[in-house]
Amino acid sequence: DIQMTQSPSTLSASVGDRVTMTCRASQNINKWLAWYQQTPGKAPRLLIWKASNLQGGVPSRFSGSGSGTEFTLTISSLQPDDFATYYCQHYNSYPWTFGLGTKVEIK
Amino acid sequence: LQQQESGPRLVKPWETLSLTCTVSGGSISSEIDFYWGWFRQSPGKGLEWIGDIYYTGTTYYNPSLKSRVTITVDTSANQFSLSLTSVTASDSAVYYCARRNAAADGGGFDFWGQGALVTVSS
């Protein structure tokens, strides 16, 4: 199985901050990576697909980049609704796997 | 598109967990670019993919659960279902159904059910 490693596990930030988090794959997954946002008690919400494509309805302050084994998710100006946990997931080959998440908390 | 999980929320150890995902606002059989999946999430194990099914009935399972999992689809009812046998306390989790966009201009799981908390306990 491909292992997905996210860092940091927790990130403290303020409204308006630029925030970047990283996801690393244990082998080359090309660009077959998705990012999700999850708030407590809710299902994950797809933000980014194929590493850098913004899902419809997702604010443009979210962006993704990377290919191969290293990927980043950036929030250009953190908003109150963005305090959540973010997960990366590869879909290069079965089985799909997720990282353990980066929790963005209020500083 | 909306999806809703249904089924027993309390299952006894060594019995079978059964959940159904009802899809509304779209037809499973006409969504040819999409797969339908099951996930679970527990505090100790994070998000775990259980398996996918295509509207034709073709399935893909996580090897870690493959011996105990069956996913089926009922296109006439616009539903797909999960069966997990011989459950133990470690199978207690929130179970989600979701749609995977396999189109050339899409990717990832783009629509999710609200989740069903299933507890395994006697």
PDB file of N, CA and C in Angstrom, chain A residues 1 32-34 36 38-39 41-50 53 55 87 89-91 94-100, chain B residues 35 39 41 45-49 52 60-64 96 100-101 103-115:
ATOM      1  N   ASP A   1       0.831  -1.199   0.000  1.00  0.00           N
ATOM      2  CA  ASP A   1       0.000   0.000   0.000  1.00  0.00           C
ATOM      3  C   ASP A   1       0.871   1.256   0.000  1.00  0.00           C
ATOM      4  N   TRP A  32      -2.121  12.016  -8.909  1.00  0.00           N
ATOM      5  CA  TRP A  32      -3.379  11.419  -8.478  1.00  0.00           C
ATOM      6  C   TRP A  32      -3.588  11.617  -6.985  1.00  0.00           C
ATOM      7  N   LEU A  33      -3.838  12.883  -6.637  1.00  0.00           N
ATOM      8  CA  LEU A  33      -3.975  13.255  -5.234  1.00  0.00           C
ATOM      9  C   LEU A  33      -5.152  14.187  -5.047  1.00  0.00           C
ATOM     10  N   ALA A  34      -5.899  13.943  -3.981  1.00  0.00           N
ATOM     11  CA  ALA A  34      -7.007  14.812  -3.606  1.00  0.00           C
ATOM     12  C   ALA A  34      -6.797  15.345  -2.193  1.00  0.00           C
ATOM     13  N   TYR A  36      -9.014  17.048   1.109  1.00  0.00           N
ATOM     14  CA  TYR A  36     -10.323  17.184   1.707  1.00  0.00           C
ATOM     15  C   TYR A  36     -10.244  18.032   2.967  1.00  0.00           C
ATOM     16  N   GLN A  38     -12.352  18.603   6.608  1.00  0.00           N
ATOM     17  CA  GLN A  38     -13.367  18.006   7.467  1.00  0.00           C
ATOM     18  C   GLN A  38     -13.485  18.791   8.756  1.00  0.00           C
ATOM     19  N   THR A  39     -14.708  19.129   9.109  1.00  0.00           N
ATOM     20  CA  THR A  39     -14.997  19.736  10.402  1.00  0.00           C
ATOM     21  C   THR A  39     -15.683  18.697  11.280  1.00  0.00           C
ATOM     22  N   GLY A  41     -17.908  16.223  13.179  1.00  0.00           N
ATOM     23  CA  GLY A  41     -19.266  15.754  12.959  1.00  0.00           C
ATOM     24  C   GLY A  41     -19.735  15.804  11.517  1.00  0.00           C
ATOM     25  N   LYS A  42     -18.873  16.216  10.613  1.00  0.00           N
ATOM     26  CA  LYS A  42     -19.248  16.339   9.201  1.00  0.00           C
ATOM     27  C   LYS A  42     -18.437  15.371   8.343  1.00  0.00           C
ATOM     28  N   ALA A  43     -18.962  15.087   7.158  1.00  0.00           N
ATOM     29  CA  ALA A  43     -18.225  14.279   6.202  1.00  0.00           C
ATOM     30  C   ALA A  43     -17.106  15.092   5.574  1.00  0.00           C
ATOM     31  N   PRO A  44     -16.082  14.445   5.062  1.00  0.00           N
ATOM     32  CA  PRO A  44     -15.050  15.179   4.314  1.00  0.00           C
ATOM     33  C   PRO A  44     -15.662  15.904   3.120  1.00  0.00           C
ATOM     34  N   ARG A  45     -15.021  17.012   2.783  1.00  0.00           N
ATOM     35  CA  ARG A  45     -15.441  17.821   1.628  1.00  0.00           C
ATOM     36  C   ARG A  45     -14.276  17.901   0.668  1.00  0.00           C
ATOM     37  N   LEU A  46     -14.494  17.529  -0.579  1.00  0.00           N
ATOM     38  CA  LEU A  46     -13.437  17.573  -1.576  1.00  0.00           C
ATOM     39  C   LEU A  46     -13.088  19.024  -1.912  1.00  0.00           C
ATOM     40  N   LEU A  47     -11.806  19.345  -1.795  1.00  0.00           N
ATOM     41  CA  LEU A  47     -11.310  20.689  -2.130  1.00  0.00           C
ATOM     42  C   LEU A  47     -10.569  20.694  -3.465  1.00  0.00           C
ATOM     43  N   ILE A  48      -9.644  19.777  -3.602  1.00  0.00           N
ATOM     44  CA  ILE A  48      -8.696  19.745  -4.725  1.00  0.00           C
ATOM     45  C   ILE A  48      -8.645  18.320  -5.276  1.00  0.00           C
ATOM     46  N   TRP A  49      -8.641  18.199  -6.594  1.00  0.00           N
ATOM     47  CA  TRP A  49      -8.446  16.888  -7.224  1.00  0.00           C
ATOM     48  C   TRP A  49      -7.322  16.968  -8.238  1.00  0.00           C
ATOM     49  N   LYS A  50      -6.730  15.858  -8.531  1.00  0.00           N
ATOM     50  CA  LYS A  50      -5.567  15.767  -9.404  1.00  0.00           C
ATOM     51  C   LYS A  50      -4.527  16.815  -9.041  1.00  0.00           C
ATOM     52  N   ASN A  53      -6.346  20.873  -9.074  1.00  0.00           N
ATOM     53  CA  ASN A  53      -7.611  21.324  -9.641  1.00  0.00           C
ATOM     54  C   ASN A  53      -8.630  21.620  -8.541  1.00  0.00           C
ATOM     55  N   GLN A  55     -12.034  22.023  -6.850  1.00  0.00           N
ATOM     56  CA  GLN A  55     -13.374  21.483  -6.993  1.00  0.00           C
ATOM     57  C   GLN A  55     -14.377  22.632  -7.098  1.00  0.00           C
ATOM     58  N   TYR A  87      -7.153  16.520   4.942  1.00  0.00           N
ATOM     59  CA  TYR A  87      -6.608  15.204   4.611  1.00  0.00           C
ATOM     60  C   TYR A  87      -6.210  15.139   3.151  1.00  0.00           C
ATOM     61  N   GLN A  89      -5.394  12.325   0.034  1.00  0.00           N
ATOM     62  CA  GLN A  89      -5.744  10.951  -0.347  1.00  0.00           C
ATOM     63  C   GLN A  89      -5.203  10.703  -1.746  1.00  0.00           C
ATOM     64  N   HIS A  90      -4.519   9.602  -1.922  1.00  0.00           N
ATOM     65  CA  HIS A  90      -4.055   9.277  -3.287  1.00  0.00           C
ATOM     66  C   HIS A  90      -5.072   8.374  -3.967  1.00  0.00           C
ATOM     67  N   TYR A  91      -5.123   8.474  -5.305  1.00  0.00           N
ATOM     68  CA  TYR A  91      -5.913   7.526  -6.078  1.00  0.00           C
ATOM     69  C   TYR A  91      -5.125   7.067  -7.305  1.00  0.00           C
ATOM     70  N   TYR A  94      -5.172   1.020  -6.381  1.00  0.00           N
ATOM     71  CA  TYR A  94      -5.834   0.471  -5.200  1.00  0.00           C
ATOM     72  C   TYR A  94      -4.783  -0.157  -4.281  1.00  0.00           C
ATOM     73  N   PRO A  95      -4.983  -0.088  -2.957  1.00  0.00           N
ATOM     74  CA  PRO A  95      -6.078   0.591  -2.245  1.00  0.00           C
ATOM     75  C   PRO A  95      -5.821   2.084  -2.053  1.00  0.00           C
ATOM     76  N   TRP A  96      -6.881   2.874  -2.169  1.00  0.00           N
ATOM     77  CA  TRP A  96      -6.744   4.301  -1.871  1.00  0.00           C
ATOM     78  C   TRP A  96      -6.387   4.436  -0.392  1.00  0.00           C
ATOM     79  N   THR A  97      -5.502   5.366  -0.059  1.00  0.00           N
ATOM     80  CA  THR A  97      -5.151   5.623   1.339  1.00  0.00           C
ATOM     81  C   THR A  97      -5.109   7.120   1.602  1.00  0.00           C
ATOM     82  N   PHE A  98      -5.308   7.460   2.881  1.00  0.00           N
ATOM     83  CA  PHE A  98      -5.327   8.828   3.339  1.00  0.00           C
ATOM     84  C   PHE A  98      -4.145   9.090   4.268  1.00  0.00           C
ATOM     85  N   GLY A  99      -3.768  10.356   4.338  1.00  0.00           N
ATOM     86  CA  GLY A  99      -2.891  10.770   5.405  1.00  0.00           C
ATOM     87  C   GLY A  99      -3.677  10.902   6.709  1.00  0.00           C
ATOM     88  N   LEU A 100      -2.944  11.121   7.796  1.00  0.00           N
ATOM     89  CA  LEU A 100      -3.589  11.231   9.101  1.00  0.00           C
ATOM     90  C   LEU A 100      -4.134  12.620   9.394  1.00  0.00           C
TER      91      LEU A 100
ATOM     92  N   TYR B  35     -17.760   5.931  -9.617  1.00  0.00           N
ATOM     93  CA  TYR B  35     -17.763   4.750  -8.781  1.00  0.00           C
ATOM     94  C   TYR B  35     -18.380   5.138  -7.438  1.00  0.00           C
ATOM     95  N   PHE B  39     -16.358   4.152   3.127  1.00  0.00           N
ATOM     96  CA  PHE B  39     -15.238   4.511   3.978  1.00  0.00           C
ATOM     97  C   PHE B  39     -15.663   4.349   5.426  1.00  0.00           C
ATOM     98  N   GLN B  41     -14.293   5.826   9.536  1.00  0.00           N
ATOM     99  CA  GLN B  41     -13.397   6.712  10.257  1.00  0.00           C
ATOM    100  C   GLN B  41     -13.544   6.467  11.743  1.00  0.00           C
ATOM    101  N   LYS B  45      -7.790   5.082  13.808  1.00  0.00           N
ATOM    102  CA  LYS B  45      -7.296   4.658  12.501  1.00  0.00           C
ATOM    103  C   LYS B  45      -7.525   5.672  11.401  1.00  0.00           C
ATOM    104  N   GLY B  46      -8.061   6.824  11.724  1.00  0.00           N
ATOM    105  CA  GLY B  46      -8.244   7.834  10.687  1.00  0.00           C
ATOM    106  C   GLY B  46      -9.250   7.389   9.643  1.00  0.00           C
ATOM    107  N   LEU B  47      -9.129   7.965   8.443  1.00  0.00           N
ATOM    108  CA  LEU B  47     -10.036   7.632   7.341  1.00  0.00           C
ATOM    109  C   LEU B  47      -9.524   6.395   6.619  1.00  0.00           C
ATOM    110  N   GLU B  48     -10.401   5.436   6.442  1.00  0.00           N
ATOM    111  CA  GLU B  48     -10.031   4.178   5.789  1.00  0.00           C
ATOM    112  C   GLU B  48     -11.001   3.874   4.661  1.00  0.00           C
ATOM    113  N   TRP B  49     -10.443   3.647   3.471  1.00  0.00           N
ATOM    114  CA  TRP B  49     -11.251   3.244   2.329  1.00  0.00           C
ATOM    115  C   TRP B  49     -11.576   1.759   2.461  1.00  0.00           C
ATOM    116  N   ASP B  52     -14.927   0.068  -3.419  1.00  0.00           N
ATOM    117  CA  ASP B  52     -15.664   0.774  -4.464  1.00  0.00           C
ATOM    118  C   ASP B  52     -16.494  -0.222  -5.252  1.00  0.00           C
ATOM    119  N   TYR B  60     -14.026  -3.359  -6.005  1.00  0.00           N
ATOM    120  CA  TYR B  60     -12.632  -3.250  -5.595  1.00  0.00           C
ATOM    121  C   TYR B  60     -12.639  -3.094  -4.080  1.00  0.00           C
ATOM    122  N   TYR B  61     -11.869  -3.923  -3.392  1.00  0.00           N
ATOM    123  CA  TYR B  61     -11.881  -3.920  -1.939  1.00  0.00           C
ATOM    124  C   TYR B  61     -10.495  -3.625  -1.371  1.00  0.00           C
ATOM    125  N   ASN B  62     -10.493  -3.032  -0.182  1.00  0.00           N
ATOM    126  CA  ASN B  62      -9.253  -2.873   0.538  1.00  0.00           C
ATOM    127  C   ASN B  62      -8.779  -4.265   0.978  1.00  0.00           C
ATOM    128  N   PRO B  63      -7.549  -4.628   0.633  1.00  0.00           N
ATOM    129  CA  PRO B  63      -7.058  -5.970   1.007  1.00  0.00           C
ATOM    130  C   PRO B  63      -7.134  -6.243   2.503  1.00  0.00           C
ATOM    131  N   SER B  64      -7.043  -5.182   3.308  1.00  0.00           N
ATOM    132  CA  SER B  64      -7.071  -5.375   4.757  1.00  0.00           C
ATOM    133  C   SER B  64      -8.437  -5.849   5.260  1.00  0.00           C
ATOM    134  N   TYR B  96     -19.093   6.040   6.028  1.00  0.00           N
ATOM    135  CA  TYR B  96     -19.548   6.978   5.009  1.00  0.00           C
ATOM    136  C   TYR B  96     -19.675   6.279   3.656  1.00  0.00           C
ATOM    137  N   ARG B 100     -17.115   8.522  -6.273  1.00  0.00           N
ATOM    138  CA  ARG B 100     -15.809   8.846  -6.827  1.00  0.00           C
ATOM    139  C   ARG B 100     -15.959   9.255  -8.288  1.00  0.00           C
ATOM    140  N   ASN B 101     -15.395  10.410  -8.593  1.00  0.00           N
ATOM    141  CA  ASN B 101     -15.444  10.946  -9.952  1.00  0.00           C
ATOM    142  C   ASN B 101     -14.249  10.428 -10.731  1.00  0.00           C
ATOM    143  N   ALA B 103     -14.042  10.631 -14.046  1.00  0.00           N
ATOM    144  CA  ALA B 103     -14.034  11.283 -15.352  1.00  0.00           C
ATOM    145  C   ALA B 103     -12.680  11.928 -15.606  1.00  0.00           C
ATOM    146  N   ALA B 104     -12.386  12.165 -16.874  1.00  0.00           N
ATOM    147  CA  ALA B 104     -11.108  12.770 -17.248  1.00  0.00           C
ATOM    148  C   ALA B 104     -10.973  14.173 -16.661  1.00  0.00           C
ATOM    149  N   ASP B 105     -12.111  14.843 -16.491  1.00  0.00           N
ATOM    150  CA  ASP B 105     -12.077  16.205 -15.945  1.00  0.00           C
ATOM    151  C   ASP B 105     -12.511  16.236 -14.483  1.00  0.00           C
ATOM    152  N   GLY B 106     -12.261  15.145 -13.790  1.00  0.00           N
ATOM    153  CA  GLY B 106     -12.620  15.100 -12.378  1.00  0.00           C
ATOM    154  C   GLY B 106     -11.693  14.198 -11.615  1.00  0.00           C
ATOM    155  N   GLY B 107     -11.987  14.003 -10.351  1.00  0.00           N
ATOM    156  CA  GLY B 107     -11.169  13.119  -9.531  1.00  0.00           C
ATOM    157  C   GLY B 107     -11.572  13.236  -8.081  1.00  0.00           C
ATOM    158  N   GLY B 108     -11.208  12.262  -7.293  1.00  0.00           N
ATOM    159  CA  GLY B 108     -11.527  12.278  -5.875  1.00  0.00           C
ATOM    160  C   GLY B 108     -12.975  11.915  -5.611  1.00  0.00           C
ATOM    161  N   PHE B 109     -13.312  11.885  -4.337  1.00  0.00           N
ATOM    162  CA  PHE B 109     -14.669  11.568  -3.899  1.00  0.00           C
ATOM    163  C   PHE B 109     -15.402  12.877  -3.660  1.00  0.00           C
ATOM    164  N   ASP B 110     -16.355  13.179  -4.549  1.00  0.00           N
ATOM    165  CA  ASP B 110     -16.914  14.514  -4.575  1.00  0.00           C
ATOM    166  C   ASP B 110     -18.252  14.682  -3.859  1.00  0.00           C
ATOM    167  N   PHE B 111     -18.958  13.615  -3.608  1.00  0.00           N
ATOM    168  CA  PHE B 111     -20.197  13.714  -2.838  1.00  0.00           C
ATOM    169  C   PHE B 111     -20.190  12.627  -1.773  1.00  0.00           C
ATOM    170  N   TRP B 112     -20.510  13.026  -0.544  1.00  0.00           N
ATOM    171  CA  TRP B 112     -20.466  12.121   0.602  1.00  0.00           C
ATOM    172  C   TRP B 112     -21.815  12.093   1.313  1.00  0.00           C
ATOM    173  N   GLY B 113     -22.130  10.940   1.898  1.00  0.00           N
ATOM    174  CA  GLY B 113     -23.240  10.881   2.816  1.00  0.00           C
ATOM    175  C   GLY B 113     -22.855  11.562   4.124  1.00  0.00           C
ATOM    176  N   GLN B 114     -23.805  11.726   5.001  1.00  0.00           N
ATOM    177  CA  GLN B 114     -23.546  12.425   6.261  1.00  0.00           C
ATOM    178  C   GLN B 114     -22.822  11.542   7.266  1.00  0.00           C
ATOM    179  N   GLY B 115     -22.812  10.231   7.024  1.00  0.00           N
ATOM    180  CA  GLY B 115     -22.120   9.317   7.913  1.00  0.00           C
ATOM    181  C   GLY B 115     -23.043   8.622   8.876  1.00  0.00           C
TER     182      GLY B 115
END
